[in-house]
PDB file of C-alpha atoms and ligand atoms in Angstrom:
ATOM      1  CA  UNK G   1      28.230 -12.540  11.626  1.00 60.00           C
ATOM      2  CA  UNK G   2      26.059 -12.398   8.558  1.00 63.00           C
ATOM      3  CA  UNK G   3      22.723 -10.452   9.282  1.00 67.00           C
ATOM      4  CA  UNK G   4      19.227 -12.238   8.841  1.00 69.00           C
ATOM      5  CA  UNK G   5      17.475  -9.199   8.505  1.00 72.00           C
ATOM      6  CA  UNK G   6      14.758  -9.011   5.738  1.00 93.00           C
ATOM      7  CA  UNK G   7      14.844  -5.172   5.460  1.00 96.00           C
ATOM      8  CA  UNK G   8      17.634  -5.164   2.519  1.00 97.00           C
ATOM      9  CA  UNK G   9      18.458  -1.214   4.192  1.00 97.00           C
ATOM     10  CA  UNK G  10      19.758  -2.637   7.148  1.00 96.00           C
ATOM     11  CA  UNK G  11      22.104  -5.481   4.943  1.00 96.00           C
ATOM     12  CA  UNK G  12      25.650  -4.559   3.847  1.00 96.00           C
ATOM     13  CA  UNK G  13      25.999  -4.610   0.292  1.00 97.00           C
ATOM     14  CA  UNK G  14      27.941  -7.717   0.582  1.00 96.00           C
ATOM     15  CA  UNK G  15      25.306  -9.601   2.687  1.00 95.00           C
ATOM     16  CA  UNK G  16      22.922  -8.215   0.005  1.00 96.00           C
ATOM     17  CA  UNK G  17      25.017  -9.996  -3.158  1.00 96.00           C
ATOM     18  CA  UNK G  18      24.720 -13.499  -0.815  1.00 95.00           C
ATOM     19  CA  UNK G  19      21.047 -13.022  -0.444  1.00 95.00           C
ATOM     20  CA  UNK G  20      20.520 -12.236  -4.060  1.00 95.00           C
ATOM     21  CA  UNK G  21      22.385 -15.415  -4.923  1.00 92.00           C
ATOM     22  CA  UNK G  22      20.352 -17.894  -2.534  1.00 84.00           C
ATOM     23  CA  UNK G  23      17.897 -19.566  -5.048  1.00 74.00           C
ATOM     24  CA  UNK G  24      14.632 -17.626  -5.738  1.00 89.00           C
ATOM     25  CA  UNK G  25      15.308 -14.191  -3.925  1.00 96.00           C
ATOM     26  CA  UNK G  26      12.033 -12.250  -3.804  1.00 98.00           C
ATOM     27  CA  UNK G  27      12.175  -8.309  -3.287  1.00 98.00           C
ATOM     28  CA  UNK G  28       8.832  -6.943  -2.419  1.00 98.00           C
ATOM     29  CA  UNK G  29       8.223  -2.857  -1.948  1.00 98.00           C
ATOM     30  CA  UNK G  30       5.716  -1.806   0.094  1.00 98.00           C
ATOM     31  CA  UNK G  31       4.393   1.627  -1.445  1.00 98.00           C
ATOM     32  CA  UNK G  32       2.004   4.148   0.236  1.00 98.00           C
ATOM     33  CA  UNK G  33       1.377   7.647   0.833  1.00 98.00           C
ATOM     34  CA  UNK G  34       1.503  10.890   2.757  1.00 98.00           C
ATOM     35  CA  UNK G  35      -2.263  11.458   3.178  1.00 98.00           C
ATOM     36  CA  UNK G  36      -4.922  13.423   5.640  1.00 98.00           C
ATOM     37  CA  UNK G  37      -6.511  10.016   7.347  1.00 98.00           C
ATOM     38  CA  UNK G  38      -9.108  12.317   9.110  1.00 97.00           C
ATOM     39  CA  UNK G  39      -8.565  13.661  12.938  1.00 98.00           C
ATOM     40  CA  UNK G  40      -7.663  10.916  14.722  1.00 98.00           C
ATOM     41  CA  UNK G  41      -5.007   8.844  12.482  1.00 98.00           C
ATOM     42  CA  UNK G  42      -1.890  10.020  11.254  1.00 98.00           C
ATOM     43  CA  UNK G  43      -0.373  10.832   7.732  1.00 98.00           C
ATOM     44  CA  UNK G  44       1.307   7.847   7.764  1.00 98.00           C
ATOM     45  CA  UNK G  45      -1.486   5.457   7.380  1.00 98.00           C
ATOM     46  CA  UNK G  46      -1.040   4.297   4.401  1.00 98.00           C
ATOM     47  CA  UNK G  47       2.582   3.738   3.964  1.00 98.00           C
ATOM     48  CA  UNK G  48       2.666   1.759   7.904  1.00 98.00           C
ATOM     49  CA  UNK G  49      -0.082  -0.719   7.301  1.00 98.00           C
ATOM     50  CA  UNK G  50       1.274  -1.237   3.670  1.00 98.00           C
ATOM     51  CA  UNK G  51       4.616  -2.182   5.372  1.00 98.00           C
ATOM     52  CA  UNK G  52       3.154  -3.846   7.821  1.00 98.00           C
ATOM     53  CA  UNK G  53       1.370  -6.166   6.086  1.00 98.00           C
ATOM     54  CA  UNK G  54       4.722  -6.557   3.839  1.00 98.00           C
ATOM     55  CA  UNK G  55       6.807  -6.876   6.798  1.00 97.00           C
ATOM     56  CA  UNK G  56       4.707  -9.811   7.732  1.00 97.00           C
ATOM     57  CA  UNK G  57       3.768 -11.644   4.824  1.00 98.00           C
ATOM     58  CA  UNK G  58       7.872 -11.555   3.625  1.00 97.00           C
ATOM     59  CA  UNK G  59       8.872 -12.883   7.011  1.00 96.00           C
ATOM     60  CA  UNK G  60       6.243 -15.825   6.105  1.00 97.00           C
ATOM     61  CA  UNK G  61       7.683 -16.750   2.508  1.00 96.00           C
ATOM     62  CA  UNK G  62      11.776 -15.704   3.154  1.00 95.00           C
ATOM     63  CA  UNK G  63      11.358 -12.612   1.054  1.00 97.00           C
ATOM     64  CA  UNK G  64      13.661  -9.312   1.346  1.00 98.00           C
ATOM     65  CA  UNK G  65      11.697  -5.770   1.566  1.00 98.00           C
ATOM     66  CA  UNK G  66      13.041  -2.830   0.002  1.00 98.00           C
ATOM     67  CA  UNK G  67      12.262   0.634   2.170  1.00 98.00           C
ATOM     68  CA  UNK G  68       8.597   1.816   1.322  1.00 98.00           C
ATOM     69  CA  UNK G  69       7.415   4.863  -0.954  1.00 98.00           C
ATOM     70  CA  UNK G  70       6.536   6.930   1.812  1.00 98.00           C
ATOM     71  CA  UNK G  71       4.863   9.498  -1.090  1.00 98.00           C
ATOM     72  CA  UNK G  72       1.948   8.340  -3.380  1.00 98.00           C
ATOM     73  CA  UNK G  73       0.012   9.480  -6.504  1.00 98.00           C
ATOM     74  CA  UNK G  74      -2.679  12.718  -6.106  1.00 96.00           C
ATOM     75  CA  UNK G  75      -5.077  12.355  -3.602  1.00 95.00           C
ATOM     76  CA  UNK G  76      -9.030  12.388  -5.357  1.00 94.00           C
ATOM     77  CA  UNK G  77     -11.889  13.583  -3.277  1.00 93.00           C
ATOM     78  CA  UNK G  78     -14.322  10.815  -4.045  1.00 92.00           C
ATOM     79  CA  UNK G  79     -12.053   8.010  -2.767  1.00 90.00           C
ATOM     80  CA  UNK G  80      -9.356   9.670  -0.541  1.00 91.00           C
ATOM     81  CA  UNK G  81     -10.653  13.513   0.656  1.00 91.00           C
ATOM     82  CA  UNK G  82      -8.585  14.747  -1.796  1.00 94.00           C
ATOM     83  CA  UNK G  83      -5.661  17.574  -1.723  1.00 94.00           C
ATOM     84  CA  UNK G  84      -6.381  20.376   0.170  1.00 95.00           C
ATOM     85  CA  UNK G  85      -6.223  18.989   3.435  1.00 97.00           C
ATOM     86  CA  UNK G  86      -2.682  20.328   4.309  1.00 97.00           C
ATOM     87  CA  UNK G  87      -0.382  16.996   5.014  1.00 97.00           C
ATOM     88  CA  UNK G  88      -1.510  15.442   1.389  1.00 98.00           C
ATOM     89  CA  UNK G  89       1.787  15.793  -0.033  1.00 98.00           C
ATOM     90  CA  UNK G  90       1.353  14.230  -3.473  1.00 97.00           C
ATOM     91  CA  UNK G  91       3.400  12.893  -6.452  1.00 98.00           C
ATOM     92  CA  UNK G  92       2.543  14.115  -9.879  1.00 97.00           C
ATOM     93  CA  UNK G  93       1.180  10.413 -11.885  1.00 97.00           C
ATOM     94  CA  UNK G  94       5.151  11.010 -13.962  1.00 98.00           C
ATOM     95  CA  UNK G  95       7.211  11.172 -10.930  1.00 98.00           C
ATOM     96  CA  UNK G  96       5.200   8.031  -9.289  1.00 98.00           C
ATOM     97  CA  UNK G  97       6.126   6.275 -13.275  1.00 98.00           C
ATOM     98  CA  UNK G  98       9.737   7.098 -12.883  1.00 98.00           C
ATOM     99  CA  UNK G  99      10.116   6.393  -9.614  1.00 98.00           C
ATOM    100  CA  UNK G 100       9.275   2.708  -9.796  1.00 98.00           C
ATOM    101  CA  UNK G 101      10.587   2.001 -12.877  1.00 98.00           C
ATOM    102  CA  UNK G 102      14.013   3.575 -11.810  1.00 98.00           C
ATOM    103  CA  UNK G 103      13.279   0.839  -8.437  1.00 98.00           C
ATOM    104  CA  UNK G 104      12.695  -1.843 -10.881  1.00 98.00           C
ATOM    105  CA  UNK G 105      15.807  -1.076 -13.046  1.00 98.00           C
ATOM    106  CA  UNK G 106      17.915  -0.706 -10.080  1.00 98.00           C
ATOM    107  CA  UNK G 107      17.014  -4.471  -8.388  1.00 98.00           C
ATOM    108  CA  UNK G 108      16.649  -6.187 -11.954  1.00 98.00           C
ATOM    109  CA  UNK G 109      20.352  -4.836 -12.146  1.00 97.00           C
ATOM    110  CA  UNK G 110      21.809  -6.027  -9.396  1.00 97.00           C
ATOM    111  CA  UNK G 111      20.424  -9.967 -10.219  1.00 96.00           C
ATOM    112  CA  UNK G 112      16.887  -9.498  -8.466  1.00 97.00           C
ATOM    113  CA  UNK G 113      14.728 -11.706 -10.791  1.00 97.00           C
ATOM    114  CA  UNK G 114      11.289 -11.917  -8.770  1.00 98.00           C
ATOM    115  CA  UNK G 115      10.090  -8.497  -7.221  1.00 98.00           C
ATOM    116  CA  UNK G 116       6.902  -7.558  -5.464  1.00 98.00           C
ATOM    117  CA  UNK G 117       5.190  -4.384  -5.379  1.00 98.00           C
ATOM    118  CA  UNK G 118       2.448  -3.848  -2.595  1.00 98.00           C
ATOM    119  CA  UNK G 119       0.535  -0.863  -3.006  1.00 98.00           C
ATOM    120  CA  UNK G 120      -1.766   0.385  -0.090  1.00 98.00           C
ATOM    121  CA  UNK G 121      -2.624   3.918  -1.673  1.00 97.00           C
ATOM    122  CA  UNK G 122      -5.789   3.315  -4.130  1.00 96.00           C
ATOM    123  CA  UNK G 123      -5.195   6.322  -6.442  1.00 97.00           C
ATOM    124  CA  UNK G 124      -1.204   4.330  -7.437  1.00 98.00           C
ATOM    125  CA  UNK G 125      -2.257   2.072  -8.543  1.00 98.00           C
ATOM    126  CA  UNK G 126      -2.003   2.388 -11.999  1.00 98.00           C
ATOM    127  CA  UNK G 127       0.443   4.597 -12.248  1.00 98.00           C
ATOM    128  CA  UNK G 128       2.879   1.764 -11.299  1.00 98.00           C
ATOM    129  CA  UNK G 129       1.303  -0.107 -13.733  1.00 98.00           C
ATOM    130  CA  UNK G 130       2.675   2.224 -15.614  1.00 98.00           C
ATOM    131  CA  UNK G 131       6.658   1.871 -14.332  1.00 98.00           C
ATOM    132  CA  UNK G 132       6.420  -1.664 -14.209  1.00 98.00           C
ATOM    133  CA  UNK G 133       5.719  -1.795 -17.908  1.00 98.00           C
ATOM    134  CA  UNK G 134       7.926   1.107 -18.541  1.00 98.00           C
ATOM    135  CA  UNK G 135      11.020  -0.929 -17.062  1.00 98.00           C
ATOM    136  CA  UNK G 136      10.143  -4.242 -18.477  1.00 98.00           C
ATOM    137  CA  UNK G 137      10.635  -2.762 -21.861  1.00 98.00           C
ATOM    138  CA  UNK G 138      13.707  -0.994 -20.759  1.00 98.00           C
ATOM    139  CA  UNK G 139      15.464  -4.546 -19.218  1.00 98.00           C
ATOM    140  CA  UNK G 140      13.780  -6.502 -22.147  1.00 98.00           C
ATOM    141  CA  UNK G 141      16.064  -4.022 -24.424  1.00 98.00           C
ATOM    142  CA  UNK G 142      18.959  -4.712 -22.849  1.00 97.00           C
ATOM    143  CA  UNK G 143      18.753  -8.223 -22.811  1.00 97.00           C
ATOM    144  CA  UNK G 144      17.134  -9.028 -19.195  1.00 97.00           C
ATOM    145  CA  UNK G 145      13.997 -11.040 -20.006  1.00 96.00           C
ATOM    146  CA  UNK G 146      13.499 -13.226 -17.082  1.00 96.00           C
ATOM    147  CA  UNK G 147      12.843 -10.498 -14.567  1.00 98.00           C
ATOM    148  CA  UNK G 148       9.038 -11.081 -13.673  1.00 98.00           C
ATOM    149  CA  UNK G 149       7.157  -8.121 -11.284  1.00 98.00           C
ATOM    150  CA  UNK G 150       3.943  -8.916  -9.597  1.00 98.00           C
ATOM    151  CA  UNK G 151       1.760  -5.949  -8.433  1.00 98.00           C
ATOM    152  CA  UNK G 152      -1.227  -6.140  -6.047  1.00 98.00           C
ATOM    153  CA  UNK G 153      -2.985  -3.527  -3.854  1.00 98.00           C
ATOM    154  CA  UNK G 154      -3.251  -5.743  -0.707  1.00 97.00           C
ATOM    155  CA  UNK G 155      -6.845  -4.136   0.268  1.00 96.00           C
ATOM    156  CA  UNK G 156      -9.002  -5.405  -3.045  1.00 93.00           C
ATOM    157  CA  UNK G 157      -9.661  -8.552  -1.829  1.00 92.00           C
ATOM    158  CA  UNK G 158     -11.761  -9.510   1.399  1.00 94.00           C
ATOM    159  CA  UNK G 159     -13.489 -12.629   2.083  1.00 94.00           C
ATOM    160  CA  UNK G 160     -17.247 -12.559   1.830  1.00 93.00           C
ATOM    161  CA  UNK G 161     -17.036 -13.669   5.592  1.00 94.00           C
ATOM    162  CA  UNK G 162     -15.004 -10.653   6.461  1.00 94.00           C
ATOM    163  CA  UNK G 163     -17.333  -8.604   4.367  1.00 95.00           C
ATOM    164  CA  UNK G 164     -20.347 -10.141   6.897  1.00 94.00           C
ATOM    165  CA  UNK G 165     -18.553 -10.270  10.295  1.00 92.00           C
ATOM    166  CA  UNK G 166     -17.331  -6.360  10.190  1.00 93.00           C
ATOM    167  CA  UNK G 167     -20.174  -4.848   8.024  1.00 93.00           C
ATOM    168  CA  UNK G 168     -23.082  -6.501   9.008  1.00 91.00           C
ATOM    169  CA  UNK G 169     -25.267  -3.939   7.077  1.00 88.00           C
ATOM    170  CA  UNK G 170     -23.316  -4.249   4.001  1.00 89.00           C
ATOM    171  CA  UNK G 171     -19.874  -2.967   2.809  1.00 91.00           C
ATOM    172  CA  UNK G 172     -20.179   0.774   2.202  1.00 87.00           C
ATOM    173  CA  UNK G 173     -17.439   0.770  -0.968  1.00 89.00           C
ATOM    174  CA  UNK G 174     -13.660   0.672  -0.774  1.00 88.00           C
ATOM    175  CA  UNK G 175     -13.556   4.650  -1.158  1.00 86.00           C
ATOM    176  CA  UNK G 176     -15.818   5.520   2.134  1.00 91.00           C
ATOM    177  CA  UNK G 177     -13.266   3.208   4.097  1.00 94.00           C
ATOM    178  CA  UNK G 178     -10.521   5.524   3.858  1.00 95.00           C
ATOM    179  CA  UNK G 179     -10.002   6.769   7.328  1.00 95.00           C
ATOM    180  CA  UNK G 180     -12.913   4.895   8.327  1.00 96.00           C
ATOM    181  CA  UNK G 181     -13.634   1.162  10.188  1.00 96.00           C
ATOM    182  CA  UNK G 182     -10.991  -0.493   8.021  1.00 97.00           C
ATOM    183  CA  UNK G 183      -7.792   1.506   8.221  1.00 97.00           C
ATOM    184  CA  UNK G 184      -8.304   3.134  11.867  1.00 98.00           C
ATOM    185  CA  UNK G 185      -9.645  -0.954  12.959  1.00 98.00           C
ATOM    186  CA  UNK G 186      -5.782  -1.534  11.527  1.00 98.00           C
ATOM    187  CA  UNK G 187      -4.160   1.221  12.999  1.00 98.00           C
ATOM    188  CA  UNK G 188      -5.670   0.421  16.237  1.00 98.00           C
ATOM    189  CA  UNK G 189      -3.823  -3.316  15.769  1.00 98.00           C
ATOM    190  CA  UNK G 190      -0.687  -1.975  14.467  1.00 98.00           C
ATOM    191  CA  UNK G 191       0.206   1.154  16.064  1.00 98.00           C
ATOM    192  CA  UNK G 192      -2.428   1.910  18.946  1.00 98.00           C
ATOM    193  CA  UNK G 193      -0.183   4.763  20.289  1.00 98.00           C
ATOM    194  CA  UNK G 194      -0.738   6.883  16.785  1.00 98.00           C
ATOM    195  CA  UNK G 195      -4.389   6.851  17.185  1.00 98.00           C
ATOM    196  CA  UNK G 196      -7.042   8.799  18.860  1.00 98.00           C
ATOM    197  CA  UNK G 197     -10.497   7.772  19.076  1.00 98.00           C
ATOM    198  CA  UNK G 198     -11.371  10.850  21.176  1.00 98.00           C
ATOM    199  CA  UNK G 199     -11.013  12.775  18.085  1.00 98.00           C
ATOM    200  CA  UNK G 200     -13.594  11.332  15.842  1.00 97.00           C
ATOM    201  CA  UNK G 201     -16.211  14.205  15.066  1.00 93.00           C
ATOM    202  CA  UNK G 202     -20.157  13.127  14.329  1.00 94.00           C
ATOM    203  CA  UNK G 203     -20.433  13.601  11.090  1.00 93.00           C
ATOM    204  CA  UNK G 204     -22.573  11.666   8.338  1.00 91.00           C
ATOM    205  CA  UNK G 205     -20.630   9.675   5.639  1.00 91.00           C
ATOM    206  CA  UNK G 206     -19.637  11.602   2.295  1.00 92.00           C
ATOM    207  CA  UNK G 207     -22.126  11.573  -0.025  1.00 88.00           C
ATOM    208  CA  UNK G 208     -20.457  11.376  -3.940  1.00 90.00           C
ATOM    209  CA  UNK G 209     -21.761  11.425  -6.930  1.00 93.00           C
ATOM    210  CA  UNK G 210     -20.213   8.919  -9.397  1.00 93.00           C
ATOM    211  CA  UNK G 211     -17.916  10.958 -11.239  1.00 95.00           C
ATOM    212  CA  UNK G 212     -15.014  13.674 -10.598  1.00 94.00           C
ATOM    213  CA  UNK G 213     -14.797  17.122 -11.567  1.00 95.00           C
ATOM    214  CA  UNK G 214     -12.097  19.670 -12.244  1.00 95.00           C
ATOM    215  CA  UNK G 215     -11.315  21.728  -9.901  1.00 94.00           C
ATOM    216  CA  UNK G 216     -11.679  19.064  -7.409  1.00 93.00           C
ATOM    217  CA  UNK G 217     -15.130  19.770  -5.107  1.00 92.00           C
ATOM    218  CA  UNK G 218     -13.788  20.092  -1.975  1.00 92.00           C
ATOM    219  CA  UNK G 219     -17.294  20.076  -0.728  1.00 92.00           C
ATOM    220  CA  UNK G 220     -18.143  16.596  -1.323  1.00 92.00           C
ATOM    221  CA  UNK G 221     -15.968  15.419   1.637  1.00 93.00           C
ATOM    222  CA  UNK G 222     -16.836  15.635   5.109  1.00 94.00           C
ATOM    223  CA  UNK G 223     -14.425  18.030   6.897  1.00 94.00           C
ATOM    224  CA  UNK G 224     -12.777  16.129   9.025  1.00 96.00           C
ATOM    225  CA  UNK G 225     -11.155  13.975   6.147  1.00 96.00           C
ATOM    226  CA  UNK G 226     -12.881  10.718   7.084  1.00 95.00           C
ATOM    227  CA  UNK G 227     -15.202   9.330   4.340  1.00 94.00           C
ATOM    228  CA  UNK G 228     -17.533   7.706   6.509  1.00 94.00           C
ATOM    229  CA  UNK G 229     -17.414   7.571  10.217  1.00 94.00           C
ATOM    230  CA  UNK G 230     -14.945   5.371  12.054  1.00 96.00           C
ATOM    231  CA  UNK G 231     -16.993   4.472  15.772  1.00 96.00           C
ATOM    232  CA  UNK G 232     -17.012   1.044  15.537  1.00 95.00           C
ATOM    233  CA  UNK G 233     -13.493   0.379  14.796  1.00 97.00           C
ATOM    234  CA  UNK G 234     -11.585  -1.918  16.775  1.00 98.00           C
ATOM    235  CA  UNK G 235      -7.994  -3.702  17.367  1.00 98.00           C
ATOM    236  CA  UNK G 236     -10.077  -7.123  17.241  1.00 98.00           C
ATOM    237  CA  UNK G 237     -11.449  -5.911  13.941  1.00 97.00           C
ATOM    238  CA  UNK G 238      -7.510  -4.647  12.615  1.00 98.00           C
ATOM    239  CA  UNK G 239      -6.569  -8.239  13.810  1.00 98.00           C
ATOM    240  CA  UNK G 240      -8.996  -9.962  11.676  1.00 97.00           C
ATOM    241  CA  UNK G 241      -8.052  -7.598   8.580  1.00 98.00           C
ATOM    242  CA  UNK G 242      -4.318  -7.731   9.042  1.00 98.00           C
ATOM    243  CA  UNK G 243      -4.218 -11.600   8.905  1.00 98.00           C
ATOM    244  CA  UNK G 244      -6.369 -11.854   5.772  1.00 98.00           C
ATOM    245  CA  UNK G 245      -4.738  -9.527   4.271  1.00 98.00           C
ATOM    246  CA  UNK G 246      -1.044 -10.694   5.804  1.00 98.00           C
ATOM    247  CA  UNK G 247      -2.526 -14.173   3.949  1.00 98.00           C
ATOM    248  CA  UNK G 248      -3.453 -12.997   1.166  1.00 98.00           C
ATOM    249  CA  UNK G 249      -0.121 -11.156  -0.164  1.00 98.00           C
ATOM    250  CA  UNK G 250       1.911 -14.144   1.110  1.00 98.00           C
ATOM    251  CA  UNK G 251       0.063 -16.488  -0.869  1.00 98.00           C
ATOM    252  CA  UNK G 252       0.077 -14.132  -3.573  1.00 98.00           C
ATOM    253  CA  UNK G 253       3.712 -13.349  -3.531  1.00 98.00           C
ATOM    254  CA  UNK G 254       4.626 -17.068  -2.387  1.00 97.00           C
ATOM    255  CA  UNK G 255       2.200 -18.812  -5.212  1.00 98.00           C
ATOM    256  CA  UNK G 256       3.566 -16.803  -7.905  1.00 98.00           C
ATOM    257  CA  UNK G 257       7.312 -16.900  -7.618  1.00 97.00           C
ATOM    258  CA  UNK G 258       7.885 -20.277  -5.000  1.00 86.00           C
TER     259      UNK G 258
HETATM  260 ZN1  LIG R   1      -5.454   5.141   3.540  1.00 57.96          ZN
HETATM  261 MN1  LIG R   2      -4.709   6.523   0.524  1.00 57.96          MN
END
């Protein structure tokens, strides 16, 4: 019996060639991080809710998903603590380049023509900018030119309404969520068993100025590792931010290659 399974790691390489060869096969990778979310979520974060939300928007549009980059680019105080925290286990911006444009290469090869990257780590985001263009030139070179790549990191976009109904004094910035009422609100959805409210210290949000320095300032971020602090999170909350943002990559994906 042939497999339905949209995880192309869990296809034989012959069920893989027949899915390739079904009109307008779609290969999105979900790509993360190993990252310090604070004391009560764990390294994971990044890389679950990323495939996650790829898991579910694929099953939506009949796309495969390749396994995720569990490892992402260098953590930066001002937007994700940074990396001293042990457990931040970064890639160097080069190895994040290669990486995806060997991942690129190695679909585009094998007769992939529409592939989706979904990042859910802010500081990768252009660094696989960076491997996407690197391979285009590479399979332009050797003749493939109608291999098209969409790239999106799923969290950039929320709906003014979202905005209002979770943050109803105002959104404090994309880079004092991390850790905070977004991602644990998620991971309380997602994976309740891998978080622990108990945990949360009292501890005012960072305060950053708006630039970086080098060294990094350790001292700008709290100590626990969350940016700003997580209370009020909630799996109704995740629920709400998991479908918009389930929607959003499906349409996305979907719109652009269906
Ligand atoms: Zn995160
Ligand atoms: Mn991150």
């Amino acid at each position: 019996m042939m497999s339905n399974a949209s995880n192309i790691a869990d296809l034989t390489w012959v069920e893989y060639r027949h899915r390739l060869a079904e009109d307008d096969a779609i290969v999105m990778i979900p790509v993360g991080a190993l990252e310090q979310h604070g004391p009560h979520l764990p390294l994971s974060v990044d890389t679950l809710l990323t495939t996650e939300i790829t898991n579910r928007a694929a099953a939506r549009i009949g796309a495969l998903v390749a396994p995720p980059v569990a490892y992402g680019c260098r953590s930066q105080p001002r937007s994700s603590g940074g990396n001293h925290f042990p457990g931040t286990t970064s890639l160097e911006a080069g190895t994040m380049t290669a990486l995806i444009r060997d991942l690129i290469n190695g679909l585009a090869r094998h007769g992939v023509r529409q592939i989706a990257v979904i990042n859910g780590h802010l500081e990768n985001d252009a660094f696989l900018s960076e491997g996407i263009e690197r391979a285009m030139v590479e399979l332009h070179r050797d003749g493939l030119s109608d291999v098209k790549v969409l790239k999106m990191s799923y969290f950039e976009t929320i709906s003014p309404e979202t905005i209002d109904t979770i943050w109803p004094d105002g959104f404090p910035g994309l880079a004092l969520e991390h850790a905070a009422v977004m991602e644990t609100s998620m991971m309380l959805h997602v994976a309740p068993g891998l978080v622990h409210m108990d945990r949360l210290p009292d501890e005012a949000p960072a305060d950053i100025p708006p630039y970086d320095v080098y060294p990094p300032e350790t001292g700008w971020v709290p100590p626990s590792g969350g940016m700003s602090p997580a209370h009020s999170a909630t799996a109704q909350i995740g629920k709400t931010l998991i479908d918009e943002f389930v929607t959003l990559v499906a349409e996305s994906v979907g719109g652009e290659f269906r």
